[in-house]
């Protein structure tokens, strides 16, 4: 079977879609600074994004902290280094595992719901209805959602990190009888600005990517209910992949500027 | 008299599919022009070109004297407030209450309020469609016929001069359909709008039309009043009246 055609069309589709996402992002920046702003809807979306994932992020964070500590502790004990546990867990959660895992959870929860919501608005012509009443659906639907995820994902990551550290503390407290004060002292003693700044900065990009891909997939979704399902599904897949790419870039950049 | 909508030799195709093939029409003030055509003949495409949800490939397309394809975004949005559009599936914003549905276009075009306050306008418009009591309901709580009425109220709230109806009676039972048709006539008397109505419901066409165009092969195959067309001997025209 001749597969060159399929490969050719898949590659072409990939580049075309990348180009379209790029244009979509450019439109976001252009419309985001143009008056009038949809403040009320922005607040509403921030609330929805936060409220939607709060419980999930808390659960994930707690389990992440518990598991990470339970699993590394025996090895550290072998080396007689259990005193370093809080420092090690703190650095790995705050610098890498927390942001990535929690952003992935958000991509699953928020990305899919944005994709499905805008997708169904698209196929039921609600977006067209906004357009023909002389209003700007891009501004009302897309700009507010991307801003909301960009602002809220970092907050969710900070929240999740905190819960994860608390989970880790629970294990340390049970196994090593470390006090709350001592545990968090050790965690923060080890952390420098070089850890905190890039770790927080990249979460804004994660949030932006989740909102951007969710909105793009929903806003451009194809006709029919199958289109809605696909919009939600591909939003999660593409956003998750993009998170890893962004994380890789963030680590490279941090490496250059903060001299890890 | 200047037509409100003037279309001449309009072409629109999707790939190899020629949907509109030199279609022309003129819509004059306070008239009801009905376009009939089979499913898939390009009726919705025509309406979408008029409000620039689609861009025609060639031809003249003027709404209220403005050349639609050439307007910039701001001019287009202003023009769109003068042209109401009733979607085939109502297209109510399903995350908003009825009140918010009506408020949505109004808040973004405060110049359209002409000194009235939002509340009065919303309540009055809802009264015109006979659904004042649904103010705080969600679209999913309404029947199909009620949704169609609310969608009509949402277009009316900007006081458009022209209303484009895309199959206003589709998906409704005959009695509800008749109510919608009566409502359309009443709205026209009350608001002095011109209407371009797309349908394949011949009862609707008979009651409401001043003039009809039959859309076949992307062109205006035949036109005239309902009475004239119903007497036509052309089998392709006759097929609609059986
Ligand atoms: N955006 C689009 N892209 C590609 N093809 C389209 C698009 N919109 C419409 N078409 C095609 O144009 C043709 C006419 O579609 P249209 O929706 O205007 O039909 P219609 O006359 O409104 O039919 P119905 O009575 O079923 O609503 C169809 O064959 C449809 O597949
Ligand atoms: Mg149609």
Short mmCIF file of C-alpha atoms and ligand atoms in Angstrom, two decimals:
data_model
loop_
_atom_site.label_atom_id
_atom_site.label_comp_id
_atom_site.label_asym_id
_atom_site.label_seq_id
_atom_site.Cartn_x
_atom_site.Cartn_y
_atom_site.Cartn_z
CA UNK A 1 0.00 0.00 0.00
CA UNK A 2 1.19 3.45 -0.86
CA UNK A 3 1.30 5.41 2.34
CA UNK A 4 3.02 8.56 1.12
CA UNK A 5 -0.31 10.27 0.50
CA UNK A 6 -1.48 9.68 4.04
CA UNK A 7 1.81 10.72 5.52
CA UNK A 8 1.86 13.79 3.32
CA UNK A 9 -1.64 14.81 4.31
CA UNK A 10 -1.02 14.20 8.02
CA UNK A 11 2.12 16.32 7.94
CA UNK A 12 0.32 19.01 6.00
CA UNK A 13 -2.56 18.94 8.44
CA UNK A 14 -0.14 19.24 11.34
CA UNK A 15 1.50 22.33 9.90
CA UNK A 16 -1.77 23.90 8.87
CA UNK A 17 -3.22 23.40 12.30
CA UNK A 18 -0.11 24.77 13.99
CA UNK A 19 -0.43 27.83 11.80
CA UNK A 20 -4.08 28.20 12.70
CA UNK A 21 -3.40 27.94 16.43
CA UNK A 22 -0.74 30.62 15.98
CA UNK A 23 -3.23 32.94 14.25
CA UNK A 24 -5.80 32.16 16.94
CA UNK A 25 -3.27 33.17 19.62
CA UNK A 26 -2.45 36.36 17.75
CA UNK A 27 -6.12 37.22 17.55
CA UNK A 28 -6.37 36.63 21.30
CA UNK A 29 -3.65 39.20 22.00
CA UNK A 30 -5.19 41.71 19.63
CA UNK A 31 -8.69 41.39 21.07
CA UNK A 32 -7.57 41.13 24.69
CA UNK A 33 -6.35 44.74 24.71
CA UNK A 34 -9.29 46.17 22.82
CA UNK A 35 -12.14 47.82 24.70
CA UNK A 36 -14.71 47.17 26.04
CA UNK A 37 -13.54 44.43 28.39
CA UNK A 38 -15.86 41.65 29.48
CA UNK A 39 -14.96 41.96 33.19
CA UNK A 40 -18.02 40.23 34.53
CA UNK A 41 -17.57 37.20 32.32
CA UNK A 42 -13.84 37.07 33.13
CA UNK A 43 -14.60 36.87 36.85
CA UNK A 44 -17.27 34.30 36.18
CA UNK A 45 -14.84 32.16 34.19
CA UNK A 46 -12.12 32.49 36.83
CA UNK A 47 -14.60 31.23 39.37
CA UNK A 48 -15.69 28.34 37.17
CA UNK A 49 -12.10 27.29 36.37
CA UNK A 50 -11.06 27.43 40.01
CA UNK A 51 -14.16 25.88 41.46
CA UNK A 52 -14.26 23.12 38.87
CA UNK A 53 -10.79 21.79 39.67
CA UNK A 54 -10.24 22.69 43.32
CA UNK A 55 -11.20 19.32 44.73
CA UNK A 56 -9.40 17.36 42.04
CA UNK A 57 -6.22 19.37 42.49
CA UNK A 58 -6.38 18.93 46.25
CA UNK A 59 -6.78 15.17 45.95
CA UNK A 60 -4.00 14.87 43.40
CA UNK A 61 -1.69 17.05 45.45
CA UNK A 62 -2.27 15.11 48.64
CA UNK A 63 -1.70 11.73 47.02
CA UNK A 64 1.32 13.04 45.14
CA UNK A 65 2.91 14.16 48.43
CA UNK A 66 2.07 10.95 50.25
CA UNK A 67 3.28 8.63 47.51
CA UNK A 68 6.43 10.51 46.69
CA UNK A 69 7.50 10.52 50.33
CA UNK A 70 6.53 6.92 51.01
CA UNK A 71 8.43 5.72 47.99
CA UNK A 72 11.64 7.69 48.40
CA UNK A 73 11.94 7.35 52.14
CA UNK A 74 13.31 3.75 52.23
CA UNK A 75 16.06 4.59 49.75
CA UNK A 76 17.04 7.71 51.67
CA UNK A 77 17.05 5.68 54.88
CA UNK A 78 19.48 3.21 53.30
CA UNK A 79 21.87 6.07 52.80
CA UNK A 80 21.13 7.44 56.24
CA UNK A 81 19.90 10.62 54.59
CA UNK A 82 16.33 10.76 55.83
CA UNK A 83 17.04 14.16 57.34
CA UNK A 84 17.15 15.46 53.78
CA UNK A 85 13.71 14.16 52.96
CA UNK A 86 11.81 17.47 53.33
CA UNK A 87 14.37 19.32 51.23
CA UNK A 88 14.35 16.73 48.50
CA UNK A 89 10.58 16.34 48.35
CA UNK A 90 10.08 20.11 48.50
CA UNK A 91 12.40 20.80 45.61
CA UNK A 92 11.00 18.09 43.40
CA UNK A 93 7.37 19.02 44.06
CA UNK A 94 7.74 22.73 43.68
CA UNK A 95 10.14 22.72 40.79
CA UNK A 96 8.79 20.01 38.59
CA UNK A 97 6.25 17.44 39.69
CA UNK A 98 3.69 19.82 41.16
CA UNK A 99 3.40 22.18 38.20
CA UNK A 100 3.40 19.43 35.59
CA UNK A 101 1.00 17.01 37.26
CA UNK A 102 -1.44 19.68 38.32
CA UNK A 103 -1.34 21.33 34.91
CA UNK A 104 -2.06 17.95 33.36
CA UNK A 105 -5.02 17.49 35.66
CA UNK A 106 -6.24 20.95 34.66
CA UNK A 107 -5.78 20.12 30.99
CA UNK A 108 -8.00 17.10 31.50
CA UNK A 109 -10.63 18.87 33.52
CA UNK A 110 -10.66 22.45 32.21
CA UNK A 111 -9.38 21.89 28.68
CA UNK A 112 -12.01 19.29 27.92
CA UNK A 113 -14.85 21.28 29.41
CA UNK A 114 -13.90 24.42 27.47
CA UNK A 115 -13.55 22.36 24.29
CA UNK A 116 -16.94 20.72 24.80
CA UNK A 117 -18.72 23.90 25.81
CA UNK A 118 -17.49 26.04 22.94
CA UNK A 119 -17.84 23.10 20.57
CA UNK A 120 -21.50 22.67 21.37
CA UNK A 121 -22.06 26.43 21.16
CA UNK A 122 -20.49 26.29 17.74
CA UNK A 123 -22.57 23.41 16.37
CA UNK A 124 -25.83 24.80 17.75
CA UNK A 125 -24.96 28.12 16.06
CA UNK A 126 -24.88 30.06 19.31
CA UNK A 127 -21.54 31.55 18.31
CA UNK A 128 -22.97 32.56 14.93
CA UNK A 129 -25.97 34.05 16.75
CA UNK A 130 -23.67 36.26 18.80
CA UNK A 131 -21.89 37.33 15.67
CA UNK A 132 -25.03 38.28 13.77
CA UNK A 133 -26.30 40.36 16.66
CA UNK A 134 -23.26 42.56 16.12
CA UNK A 135 -21.41 41.38 19.22
CA UNK A 136 -17.97 39.86 19.40
CA UNK A 137 -18.12 36.20 20.47
CA UNK A 138 -14.35 35.84 20.36
CA UNK A 139 -13.99 38.48 23.01
CA UNK A 140 -16.81 37.24 25.16
CA UNK A 141 -16.07 33.51 24.94
CA UNK A 142 -12.40 33.08 24.05
CA UNK A 143 -10.56 36.03 25.56
CA UNK A 144 -12.23 35.58 28.94
CA UNK A 145 -11.55 31.84 29.06
CA UNK A 146 -7.90 32.08 28.07
CA UNK A 147 -7.31 34.86 30.59
CA UNK A 148 -9.12 32.85 33.25
CA UNK A 149 -6.98 29.74 32.76
CA UNK A 150 -3.80 31.83 32.55
CA UNK A 151 -4.59 33.41 35.91
CA UNK A 152 -6.11 30.44 37.68
CA UNK A 153 -3.79 27.56 36.78
CA UNK A 154 -0.85 29.17 38.63
CA UNK A 155 -3.06 29.61 41.69
CA UNK A 156 -4.22 26.01 41.45
CA UNK A 157 -0.59 24.86 41.19
CA UNK A 158 0.39 26.83 44.29
CA UNK A 159 -2.60 25.36 46.09
CA UNK A 160 -1.78 21.83 44.90
CA UNK A 161 1.90 22.19 45.83
CA UNK A 162 0.90 23.26 49.32
CA UNK A 163 -1.36 20.26 49.77
CA UNK A 164 1.35 17.97 48.37
CA UNK A 165 3.89 19.30 50.87
CA UNK A 166 1.35 18.78 53.60
CA UNK A 167 0.86 15.18 52.44
CA UNK A 168 4.59 14.68 52.54
CA UNK A 169 4.69 16.15 56.02
CA UNK A 170 2.06 13.67 57.20
CA UNK A 171 4.31 10.76 56.19
CA UNK A 172 7.43 12.34 57.64
CA UNK A 173 5.61 13.10 60.84
CA UNK A 174 4.38 9.53 61.16
CA UNK A 175 7.64 7.86 60.23
CA UNK A 176 10.32 10.27 61.33
CA UNK A 177 8.47 12.28 63.97
CA UNK A 178 9.36 15.57 62.30
CA UNK A 179 7.48 18.57 63.61
CA UNK A 180 5.46 20.85 61.34
CA UNK A 181 7.85 23.77 61.93
CA UNK A 182 10.96 21.74 61.28
CA UNK A 183 9.56 20.16 58.13
CA UNK A 184 8.61 23.42 56.47
CA UNK A 185 11.79 25.10 57.68
CA UNK A 186 13.79 22.46 55.91
CA UNK A 187 11.67 22.73 52.77
CA UNK A 188 12.03 26.48 52.47
CA UNK A 189 15.66 26.50 53.51
CA UNK A 190 16.46 24.46 50.45
CA UNK A 191 14.39 26.51 48.01
CA UNK A 192 15.92 29.53 46.31
CA UNK A 193 14.48 32.15 44.00
CA UNK A 194 16.04 30.16 41.21
CA UNK A 195 13.55 27.42 42.04
CA UNK A 196 10.49 29.49 42.74
CA UNK A 197 10.52 32.04 39.93
CA UNK A 198 10.85 29.72 36.93
CA UNK A 199 8.53 27.18 38.55
CA UNK A 200 5.82 29.81 38.97
CA UNK A 201 6.47 31.57 35.67
CA UNK A 202 5.98 28.44 33.65
CA UNK A 203 2.59 27.76 35.19
CA UNK A 204 1.26 30.93 33.53
CA UNK A 205 2.32 29.48 30.20
CA UNK A 206 0.71 26.17 31.13
CA UNK A 207 -2.55 27.94 31.92
CA UNK A 208 -2.37 29.93 28.72
CA UNK A 209 -1.78 26.75 26.69
CA UNK A 210 -4.72 24.93 28.29
CA UNK A 211 -7.10 27.82 27.62
CA UNK A 212 -5.76 28.45 24.13
CA UNK A 213 -6.02 24.85 22.94
CA UNK A 214 -9.40 24.26 24.59
CA UNK A 215 -10.83 27.41 23.01
CA UNK A 216 -9.24 26.78 19.63
CA UNK A 217 -10.58 23.24 19.43
CA UNK A 218 -14.06 24.22 20.57
CA UNK A 219 -14.35 27.44 18.58
CA UNK A 220 -13.30 25.75 15.34
CA UNK A 221 -15.07 22.45 15.95
CA UNK A 222 -16.81 20.78 13.04
CA UNK A 223 -20.51 20.24 12.61
CA UNK A 224 -22.38 17.53 14.48
CA UNK A 225 -22.23 16.00 17.92
CA UNK A 226 -19.21 13.93 16.89
CA UNK A 227 -17.41 17.22 16.33
CA UNK A 228 -18.08 18.26 19.92
CA UNK A 229 -16.70 15.01 21.30
CA UNK A 230 -13.64 15.33 19.15
CA UNK A 231 -13.12 18.95 20.17
CA UNK A 232 -13.13 17.98 23.85
CA UNK A 233 -10.93 14.98 23.30
CA UNK A 234 -8.27 16.55 21.10
CA UNK A 235 -8.20 19.61 23.34
CA UNK A 236 -6.95 17.41 26.18
CA UNK A 237 -4.48 15.45 24.07
CA UNK A 238 -2.95 18.45 22.33
CA UNK A 239 -2.85 20.58 25.48
CA UNK A 240 -1.14 17.78 27.44
CA UNK A 241 1.53 17.36 24.80
CA UNK A 242 2.04 21.08 24.62
CA UNK A 243 2.51 21.17 28.40
CA UNK A 244 5.46 18.78 28.15
CA UNK A 245 7.01 20.80 25.34
CA UNK A 246 6.57 24.02 27.30
CA UNK A 247 8.00 22.38 30.39
CA UNK A 248 11.05 21.27 28.47
CA UNK A 249 11.56 24.79 27.11
CA UNK A 250 11.04 26.24 30.59
CA UNK A 251 13.70 23.96 32.04
CA UNK A 252 16.16 24.90 29.31
CA UNK A 253 15.52 28.61 29.81
CA UNK A 254 15.77 28.32 33.59
CA UNK A 255 19.00 26.43 33.14
CA UNK A 256 20.49 29.32 31.20
CA UNK A 257 19.26 32.18 33.35
CA UNK A 258 19.30 30.71 36.82
CA UNK A 259 22.33 28.51 36.48
CA UNK A 260 20.94 25.44 38.21
CA UNK B 1 -38.25 52.75 -3.95
CA UNK B 2 -34.83 51.70 -2.63
CA UNK B 3 -34.70 48.01 -1.77
CA UNK B 4 -33.57 47.11 1.77
CA UNK B 5 -31.68 44.13 0.43
CA UNK B 6 -30.36 44.07 -3.09
CA UNK B 7 -28.72 40.91 -4.41
CA UNK B 8 -27.59 40.46 -7.96
CA UNK B 9 -25.94 37.50 -9.62
CA UNK B 10 -24.64 36.02 -6.37
CA UNK B 11 -22.29 33.05 -6.57
CA UNK B 12 -21.10 30.84 -3.75
CA UNK B 13 -19.47 27.45 -3.94
CA UNK B 14 -17.77 25.07 -1.51
CA UNK B 15 -15.02 23.30 -3.41
CA UNK B 16 -16.68 21.70 -6.39
CA UNK B 17 -20.17 22.22 -5.03
CA UNK B 18 -21.84 25.25 -6.63
CA UNK B 19 -24.50 26.21 -4.15
CA UNK B 20 -25.52 29.65 -5.37
CA UNK B 21 -25.28 30.16 -9.09
CA UNK B 22 -26.25 33.69 -9.99
CA UNK B 23 -29.03 34.31 -7.49
CA UNK B 24 -30.74 37.70 -7.43
CA UNK B 25 -33.39 39.32 -5.25
CA UNK B 26 -34.70 42.65 -4.01
CA UNK B 27 -36.44 43.02 -0.69
CA UNK B 28 -38.53 46.15 -0.21
CA UNK B 29 -39.82 47.85 2.94
CA UNK B 30 -42.52 46.09 4.98
CA UNK B 31 -42.86 43.20 2.56
CA UNK B 32 -42.71 39.49 3.26
CA UNK B 33 -40.61 37.76 0.69
CA UNK B 34 -40.61 33.99 0.92
CA UNK B 35 -37.93 31.83 -0.62
CA UNK B 36 -38.73 28.17 -1.05
CA UNK B 37 -36.34 25.48 -2.12
CA UNK B 38 -35.55 21.88 -1.39
CA UNK B 39 -33.37 20.78 1.47
CA UNK B 40 -29.74 21.42 0.61
CA UNK B 41 -30.55 23.91 -2.14
CA UNK B 42 -28.55 26.64 -0.42
CA UNK B 43 -31.25 28.59 1.41
CA UNK B 44 -29.31 28.85 4.64
CA UNK B 45 -26.16 29.67 2.70
CA UNK B 46 -27.97 32.61 1.10
CA UNK B 47 -29.05 34.00 4.48
CA UNK B 48 -25.58 33.50 5.91
CA UNK B 49 -24.09 35.48 3.04
CA UNK B 50 -26.47 38.36 3.80
CA UNK B 51 -25.16 38.68 7.38
CA UNK B 52 -21.62 37.77 6.33
CA UNK B 53 -21.34 34.52 8.20
CA UNK B 54 -20.20 33.37 4.77
CA UNK B 55 -18.48 35.46 2.12
CA UNK B 56 -19.90 35.09 -1.40
CA UNK B 57 -17.50 34.37 -4.25
CA UNK B 58 -18.90 37.05 -6.55
CA UNK B 59 -21.95 39.19 -7.22
CA UNK B 60 -23.57 42.27 -5.73
CA UNK B 61 -24.80 42.08 -2.14
CA UNK B 62 -26.13 45.26 -0.56
CA UNK B 63 -28.02 45.55 2.71
CA UNK B 64 -29.58 48.93 3.53
CA UNK B 65 -27.46 50.33 0.73
CA UNK B 66 -24.18 49.06 2.20
CA UNK B 67 -21.94 46.66 0.23
CA UNK B 68 -21.73 43.81 2.75
CA UNK B 69 -18.54 42.03 1.62
CA UNK B 70 -16.55 45.28 1.66
CA UNK B 71 -17.50 46.63 5.10
CA UNK B 72 -14.97 46.64 7.91
CA UNK B 73 -15.75 44.82 11.13
CA UNK B 74 -17.15 47.84 12.94
CA UNK B 75 -19.42 48.86 10.07
CA UNK B 76 -20.56 45.27 9.70
CA UNK B 77 -21.44 45.00 13.38
CA UNK B 78 -23.46 48.22 13.17
CA UNK B 79 -25.28 46.90 10.11
CA UNK B 80 -25.96 43.60 11.82
CA UNK B 81 -27.95 45.36 14.52
CA UNK B 82 -30.36 46.48 11.78
CA UNK B 83 -30.80 42.96 10.46
CA UNK B 84 -32.34 40.33 12.72
CA UNK B 85 -31.60 36.68 12.11
CA UNK B 86 -33.74 33.84 13.38
CA UNK B 87 -31.76 30.61 13.27
CA UNK B 88 -33.14 27.32 12.08
CA UNK B 89 -32.51 25.79 15.52
CA UNK B 90 -33.29 28.93 17.60
CA UNK B 91 -29.65 29.07 18.85
CA UNK B 92 -30.49 30.39 22.31
CA UNK B 93 -27.49 30.78 24.61
CA UNK B 94 -28.06 27.73 26.76
CA UNK B 95 -25.93 28.84 29.69
CA UNK B 96 -27.99 32.01 30.13
CA UNK B 97 -31.51 32.70 31.35
CA UNK B 98 -34.09 34.18 29.00
CA UNK B 99 -33.45 37.60 30.49
CA UNK B 100 -29.69 37.28 29.91
CA UNK B 101 -30.30 36.05 26.37
CA UNK B 102 -32.17 39.25 25.59
CA UNK B 103 -29.80 41.41 27.56
CA UNK B 104 -26.75 40.10 25.74
CA UNK B 105 -27.07 42.05 22.48
CA UNK B 106 -28.66 45.05 24.17
CA UNK B 107 -25.88 45.66 26.70
CA UNK B 108 -23.36 45.60 23.89
CA UNK B 109 -25.32 48.10 21.83
CA UNK B 110 -26.48 50.69 24.36
CA UNK B 111 -27.16 53.16 21.51
CA UNK B 112 -30.09 50.89 20.62
CA UNK B 113 -31.85 51.50 23.91
CA UNK B 114 -32.88 55.01 22.82
CA UNK B 115 -33.41 56.27 26.34
CA UNK B 116 -35.41 53.28 27.55
CA UNK B 117 -34.05 51.17 30.36
CA UNK B 118 -33.00 47.59 29.83
CA UNK B 119 -35.67 46.12 32.05
CA UNK B 120 -38.58 47.79 30.27
CA UNK B 121 -37.26 46.84 26.86
CA UNK B 122 -36.81 43.21 27.85
CA UNK B 123 -40.23 42.90 29.43
CA UNK B 124 -41.97 44.68 26.55
CA UNK B 125 -40.26 42.57 23.93
CA UNK B 126 -41.11 39.39 25.81
CA UNK B 127 -44.73 40.57 25.98
CA UNK B 128 -44.75 41.00 22.19
CA UNK B 129 -43.95 37.31 21.81
CA UNK B 130 -46.38 36.39 24.58
CA UNK B 131 -43.83 34.96 27.01
CA UNK B 132 -43.40 37.56 29.72
CA UNK B 133 -43.52 34.88 32.43
CA UNK B 134 -40.38 33.06 31.21
CA UNK B 135 -38.00 35.87 32.21
CA UNK B 136 -35.96 33.85 34.68
CA UNK B 137 -36.17 30.46 32.95
CA UNK B 138 -33.35 28.61 31.26
CA UNK B 139 -33.68 27.69 27.56
CA UNK B 140 -33.77 23.96 28.32
CA UNK B 141 -36.92 24.47 30.38
CA UNK B 142 -38.77 25.81 27.33
CA UNK B 143 -40.52 23.87 24.59
CA UNK B 144 -39.32 24.12 20.99
CA UNK B 145 -42.06 26.59 20.12
CA UNK B 146 -41.27 28.78 23.12
CA UNK B 147 -37.58 28.71 22.26
CA UNK B 148 -38.40 29.92 18.77
CA UNK B 149 -40.41 32.80 20.28
CA UNK B 150 -37.60 33.77 22.64
CA UNK B 151 -35.14 33.65 19.76
CA UNK B 152 -37.46 35.99 17.88
CA UNK B 153 -37.62 38.29 20.90
CA UNK B 154 -33.84 38.31 21.05
CA UNK B 155 -33.60 39.54 17.47
CA UNK B 156 -36.43 42.03 17.99
CA UNK B 157 -34.84 43.67 20.97
CA UNK B 158 -32.41 45.59 18.77
CA UNK B 159 -35.36 46.86 16.69
CA UNK B 160 -34.06 45.61 13.34
CA UNK B 161 -35.46 46.92 10.07
CA UNK B 162 -35.19 43.56 8.36
CA UNK B 163 -35.66 40.09 9.83
CA UNK B 164 -34.26 37.01 8.16
CA UNK B 165 -36.14 33.87 9.12
CA UNK B 166 -34.42 30.55 8.49
CA UNK B 167 -37.24 27.98 8.46
CA UNK B 168 -39.20 29.56 11.32
CA UNK B 169 -41.63 26.63 11.52
CA UNK B 170 -39.26 23.69 11.10
CA UNK B 171 -39.39 21.08 13.83
CA UNK B 172 -42.68 22.38 15.23
CA UNK B 173 -46.08 20.71 15.21
CA UNK B 174 -48.64 22.25 12.82
CA UNK B 175 -50.52 24.12 15.53
CA UNK B 176 -47.41 25.64 17.07
CA UNK B 177 -46.17 26.42 13.56
CA UNK B 178 -49.36 28.32 12.91
CA UNK B 179 -48.91 30.28 16.11
CA UNK B 180 -45.41 31.25 15.05
CA UNK B 181 -46.69 32.40 11.66
CA UNK B 182 -49.36 34.54 13.33
CA UNK B 183 -46.72 35.93 15.63
CA UNK B 184 -44.57 36.85 12.64
CA UNK B 185 -47.46 38.74 11.08
CA UNK B 186 -48.23 40.50 14.33
CA UNK B 187 -44.56 41.43 14.81
CA UNK B 188 -44.47 42.92 11.37
CA UNK B 189 -47.47 45.12 12.10
CA UNK B 190 -46.06 46.18 15.45
CA UNK B 191 -42.44 46.82 14.43
CA UNK B 192 -42.84 47.64 10.70
CA UNK B 193 -40.11 45.25 9.63
CA UNK B 194 -39.48 43.69 6.27
CA UNK B 195 -39.00 39.93 6.31
CA UNK B 196 -37.09 37.50 4.20
CA UNK B 197 -38.45 34.09 5.03
CA UNK B 198 -36.96 30.81 4.04
CA UNK B 199 -39.13 27.76 4.30
CA UNK B 200 -40.30 24.57 2.74
CA UNK B 201 -43.59 24.78 4.62
CA UNK B 202 -46.06 25.81 1.89
CA UNK B 203 -48.78 26.62 4.42
CA UNK B 204 -46.45 29.14 5.95
CA UNK B 205 -45.61 30.53 2.51
CA UNK B 206 -49.27 30.87 1.59
CA UNK B 207 -50.25 32.74 4.72
CA UNK B 208 -47.31 35.04 5.05
CA UNK B 209 -45.92 35.82 1.62
CA UNK B 210 -46.48 38.92 -0.45
CA UNK B 211 -44.12 37.54 -3.01
CA UNK B 212 -42.23 34.26 -3.48
CA UNK B 213 -39.03 33.12 -5.11
CA UNK B 214 -38.37 29.49 -5.93
CA UNK B 215 -34.73 28.59 -5.51
CA UNK B 216 -33.60 25.76 -7.79
CA UNK B 217 -30.05 25.01 -8.93
CA UNK B 218 -28.79 28.08 -7.10
CA UNK B 219 -30.82 30.54 -9.16
CA UNK B 220 -34.22 32.19 -8.84
CA UNK B 221 -35.98 29.66 -10.98
CA UNK B 222 -39.41 31.25 -10.70
CA UNK B 223 -41.03 34.14 -8.83
CA UNK B 224 -44.43 35.67 -8.26
CA UNK B 225 -47.23 35.64 -5.73
CA UNK B 226 -48.37 32.41 -4.14
CA UNK B 227 -51.48 32.42 -6.31
CA UNK B 228 -49.50 32.94 -9.51
CA UNK B 229 -46.94 30.25 -8.77
CA UNK B 230 -49.52 27.73 -7.66
CA UNK B 231 -51.06 27.96 -11.14
CA UNK B 232 -47.72 27.43 -12.89
CA UNK B 233 -47.57 24.56 -15.33
CA UNK B 234 -43.82 24.00 -14.86
CA UNK B 235 -43.49 20.58 -13.19
CA UNK B 236 -40.50 21.70 -11.08
CA UNK B 237 -42.56 24.55 -9.66
CA UNK B 238 -45.67 22.40 -9.35
CA UNK B 239 -43.70 19.92 -7.25
CA UNK B 240 -43.67 22.42 -4.37
CA UNK B 241 -47.45 22.81 -4.33
CA UNK B 242 -48.38 19.13 -4.12
N1 LIG C 1 -19.78 25.86 5.58
C1 LIG C 1 -20.01 24.97 4.60
N2 LIG C 1 -18.99 24.26 4.08
C2 LIG C 1 -19.20 23.38 3.08
N3 LIG C 1 -20.41 23.12 2.54
C3 LIG C 1 -21.47 23.79 3.02
C4 LIG C 1 -21.33 24.74 4.07
N4 LIG C 1 -22.55 25.25 4.36
C5 LIG C 1 -23.40 24.63 3.51
N5 LIG C 1 -22.75 23.76 2.71
C6 LIG C 1 -23.38 22.95 1.66
O1 LIG C 1 -24.20 23.77 0.88
C7 LIG C 1 -25.40 23.11 0.53
C8 LIG C 1 -26.59 23.96 0.92
O2 LIG C 1 -26.68 24.03 2.32
P1 LIG C 1 -27.81 24.84 3.08
O3 LIG C 1 -27.56 24.68 4.53
O4 LIG C 1 -27.88 26.21 2.54
O5 LIG C 1 -29.13 24.05 2.67
P2 LIG C 1 -30.62 24.48 2.97
O6 LIG C 1 -31.22 24.87 1.69
O7 LIG C 1 -30.67 25.47 4.06
O8 LIG C 1 -31.23 23.11 3.44
P3 LIG C 1 -32.21 22.81 4.68
O9 LIG C 1 -33.58 23.07 4.17
O10 LIG C 1 -31.99 21.35 4.94
O11 LIG C 1 -31.81 23.67 5.81
C9 LIG C 1 -25.37 21.78 1.24
O12 LIG C 1 -25.05 20.80 0.26
C10 LIG C 1 -24.27 21.89 2.25
O13 LIG C 1 -23.61 20.67 2.36
MG1 LIG C 2 -31.14 25.50 6.09
#
